[in-house]
């Protein structure tokens, strides 16, 4: 049986189709699970119950119901909107998120494609969503959306730099940019890199919150000011794309943080032979811990004002990240 | 208000139809908007993120109270008056009733005055808890809303137990308060009074209110981001506040220790020991903090009043058909939103000849063009929220 499967998947096209199918099912599934987790966790923090009726007392079918609801809504495009751009924007945002799944190592050998420039690829692709956001804000023919889109552009570009610089410390310590390689380096070193790269981890976490435009970096959406910011004019399945992209992006950025700093699919003390099975579980657990922190931050803090946000990025995070790189490089050579 | 160049420019540009200008963007905030406390419309000229000029357009909620009260009798007016500032329903009724009683020269029994005081302070707690809920929400923090509104439910339940209505109590009658807890004929044999268990429940509720004040303070006051969004934002100097007629917590946050509960005698506040909470700088943070402390003070007053409430009749003897003798009077009270006053002109009929309502929020938002000039767009929301106005109160 296993030899039949390995023969089947050794064909490039079959393997490709299989991987695409896997990603296509995984992304909405992850989106739904994380969305449900957000609803339930935020409810617990606010002395509420959360989804209760859909699917029995637990309400687990709530997000499925929401997905179906979004799909059957009327597709409204504002009259003055720039139609091709309007339609393309959510696609771009979702695609950049999905493309990130390619380099996440779920286990030794359980990676869609172990690119030798994995880290570089991941950060570059994730910045594609900036263009999608700008397109959404511009093409909506709505002043609020425009303001939201411009704020988003400024914020996302500003926080790309800390995001990228924060991981350089890990890359220096591992000596390679391939994601599998970094996990392997942590296994060889015997400790997850966060112990030494805590500054980088902190900066990466904060910058990833900003990349996701989650509270406290919620200005582009700013629900109480701009209705929904650049997403205002989107309804139906186009909105679903944005919605899914946010949750899937939470997963991917948390997975990248877990891989680069927390040891990925490996825990100290676990023998390597088990990692084929236990690896995905361990990675998902780490991702859930980080996602929990993201949800916790979202419901505790208010949002930064745009200039405070930019000050944080340019005056604090970037110098801190640069210092981190310098110190890491020096210590790597010296020690 | 001096007529300097700035003011003249403001006055000369009062036109509601806005032309689209090329350099700046004219942004219409409202009237349907998640955070304008009702149907307030702000026409803002925005240059990037900085707003150069803000013109509030009000009147979307004008319900014609003053005209209505010209064709109503006094008992009928008490039903509608609590809808002016619906967040603190009971507090709107008190100055009106006191004005009518002043003209009639009716002596209100002590117990009724104490009950009025207790309910007014509960209305204050309810109104300020709504502020505690909605203000962090406008800044982006969603969680304090649930804490604050959870405890507000207790206060509203108490109000409902006594008056029958959560938001619109309609509890005052000329000469006292309505015999409480229920409708139906008040036979002489069963004088209806405060509901059973009211004192114990009130004490419990006030304790929970004080606890939730601590919880909210923990969650909000130490939060770096909230401090960054509110400290130093929307500075209101005391002279400007006084000249625009700003009152209530907004005025006290600017450092002016003026509280009508101490200055006027519409209710027996002088029997209770409470502090007038005064802020330092007059920024958004101080306005938030003053209201938080006022919740605590109000809870203290309620507990003291409960402990000292005298027995007695609930209503003075007044004729069945109420006719207020000729005269005019102005009674002002410390509403949660500020100073609310009723100028009552009576020609001796069953209803007033003219009832002028001086509402707190109308004067409070007159400061908006001054205070919002040159601020960033997110700060518009922060400052507007901190002024805590309700459109029903503005437009009447």
mmCIF file of N, CA, C and O in Angstrom, chain B residues 11 19 22 39 72 91 94 160 186 190 192 200 210 225 291 327 337 351 353 369:
data_model
loop_
_atom_site.group_PDB
_atom_site.id
_atom_site.type_symbol
_atom_site.label_atom_id
_atom_site.label_comp_id
_atom_site.label_asym_id
_atom_site.label_seq_id
_atom_site.Cartn_x
_atom_site.Cartn_y
_atom_site.Cartn_z
ATOM 1 N N UNK B 11 -18.031 81.887 12.432
ATOM 2 C CA UNK B 11 -19.413 82.326 12.289
ATOM 3 C C UNK B 11 -19.752 82.601 10.833
ATOM 4 O O UNK B 11 -20.855 82.339 10.376
ATOM 5 N N UNK B 19 -19.268 72.462 -0.025
ATOM 6 C CA UNK B 19 -18.692 72.324 -1.349
ATOM 7 C C UNK B 19 -17.455 71.469 -1.230
ATOM 8 O O UNK B 19 -16.708 71.571 -0.272
ATOM 9 N N UNK B 22 -10.689 71.185 -3.210
ATOM 10 C CA UNK B 22 -9.760 70.314 -3.901
ATOM 11 C C UNK B 22 -8.618 69.832 -3.026
ATOM 12 O O UNK B 22 -8.194 68.698 -3.130
ATOM 13 N N UNK B 39 -27.434 60.335 16.510
ATOM 14 C CA UNK B 39 -27.408 60.838 15.145
ATOM 15 C C UNK B 39 -26.762 62.205 15.081
ATOM 16 O O UNK B 39 -27.383 63.188 14.730
ATOM 17 N N UNK B 72 -49.342 69.976 27.190
ATOM 18 C CA UNK B 72 -49.529 68.849 28.087
ATOM 19 C C UNK B 72 -49.766 69.358 29.501
ATOM 20 O O UNK B 72 -49.321 70.442 29.853
ATOM 21 N N UNK B 91 -32.919 61.011 36.213
ATOM 22 C CA UNK B 91 -32.334 62.296 36.571
ATOM 23 C C UNK B 91 -32.976 63.450 35.827
ATOM 24 O O UNK B 91 -32.897 64.589 36.264
ATOM 25 N N UNK B 94 -36.280 64.986 37.803
ATOM 26 C CA UNK B 94 -36.229 65.650 39.113
ATOM 27 C C UNK B 94 -36.270 67.176 39.008
ATOM 28 O O UNK B 94 -37.094 67.808 39.677
ATOM 29 N N UNK B 160 -35.909 49.196 38.114
ATOM 30 C CA UNK B 160 -37.158 48.620 37.626
ATOM 31 C C UNK B 160 -38.013 48.134 38.783
ATOM 32 O O UNK B 160 -39.232 48.245 38.764
ATOM 33 N N UNK B 186 -54.249 52.932 44.526
ATOM 34 C CA UNK B 186 -53.551 52.953 45.823
ATOM 35 C C UNK B 186 -54.604 53.141 46.898
ATOM 36 O O UNK B 186 -55.057 54.249 47.140
ATOM 37 N N UNK B 190 -53.351 49.845 51.869
ATOM 38 C CA UNK B 190 -52.039 49.274 51.540
ATOM 39 C C UNK B 190 -51.195 50.348 50.859
ATOM 40 O O UNK B 190 -51.154 50.431 49.644
ATOM 41 N N UNK B 192 -48.311 51.631 49.158
ATOM 42 C CA UNK B 192 -47.237 50.893 48.527
ATOM 43 C C UNK B 192 -45.957 51.690 48.632
ATOM 44 O O UNK B 192 -45.915 52.874 48.373
ATOM 45 N N UNK B 200 -31.433 45.542 51.069
ATOM 46 C CA UNK B 200 -30.353 44.555 50.980
ATOM 47 C C UNK B 200 -29.825 44.449 49.558
ATOM 48 O O UNK B 200 -28.614 44.404 49.322
ATOM 49 N N UNK B 210 -18.874 49.022 43.183
ATOM 50 C CA UNK B 210 -17.542 49.458 43.600
ATOM 51 C C UNK B 210 -16.493 48.453 43.152
ATOM 52 O O UNK B 210 -15.392 48.827 42.723
ATOM 53 N N UNK B 225 -1.651 51.803 26.162
ATOM 54 C CA UNK B 225 -2.187 52.335 24.912
ATOM 55 C C UNK B 225 -3.312 53.320 25.195
ATOM 56 O O UNK B 225 -3.427 54.355 24.545
ATOM 57 N N UNK B 291 -15.247 60.589 35.820
ATOM 58 C CA UNK B 291 -16.487 59.816 35.823
ATOM 59 C C UNK B 291 -16.337 58.523 36.613
ATOM 60 O O UNK B 291 -17.269 58.095 37.303
ATOM 61 N N UNK B 327 -46.264 82.248 37.636
ATOM 62 C CA UNK B 327 -44.908 82.546 38.097
ATOM 63 C C UNK B 327 -43.915 81.917 37.145
ATOM 64 O O UNK B 327 -44.271 81.250 36.187
ATOM 65 N N UNK B 337 -24.788 64.052 32.858
ATOM 66 C CA UNK B 337 -24.088 64.632 31.721
ATOM 67 C C UNK B 337 -23.641 66.057 31.988
ATOM 68 O O UNK B 337 -22.809 66.590 31.270
ATOM 69 N N UNK B 351 -51.143 73.106 32.579
ATOM 70 C CA UNK B 351 -49.859 72.794 31.980
ATOM 71 C C UNK B 351 -49.036 74.058 31.929
ATOM 72 O O UNK B 351 -49.542 75.157 32.155
ATOM 73 N N UNK B 353 -46.995 77.296 30.556
ATOM 74 C CA UNK B 353 -47.094 78.179 29.408
ATOM 75 C C UNK B 353 -45.881 77.961 28.515
ATOM 76 O O UNK B 353 -45.976 77.923 27.308
ATOM 77 N N UNK B 369 -16.396 72.450 17.733
ATOM 78 C CA UNK B 369 -15.557 73.111 16.726
ATOM 79 C C UNK B 369 -14.259 73.652 17.312
ATOM 80 O O UNK B 369 -13.222 73.605 16.657
#
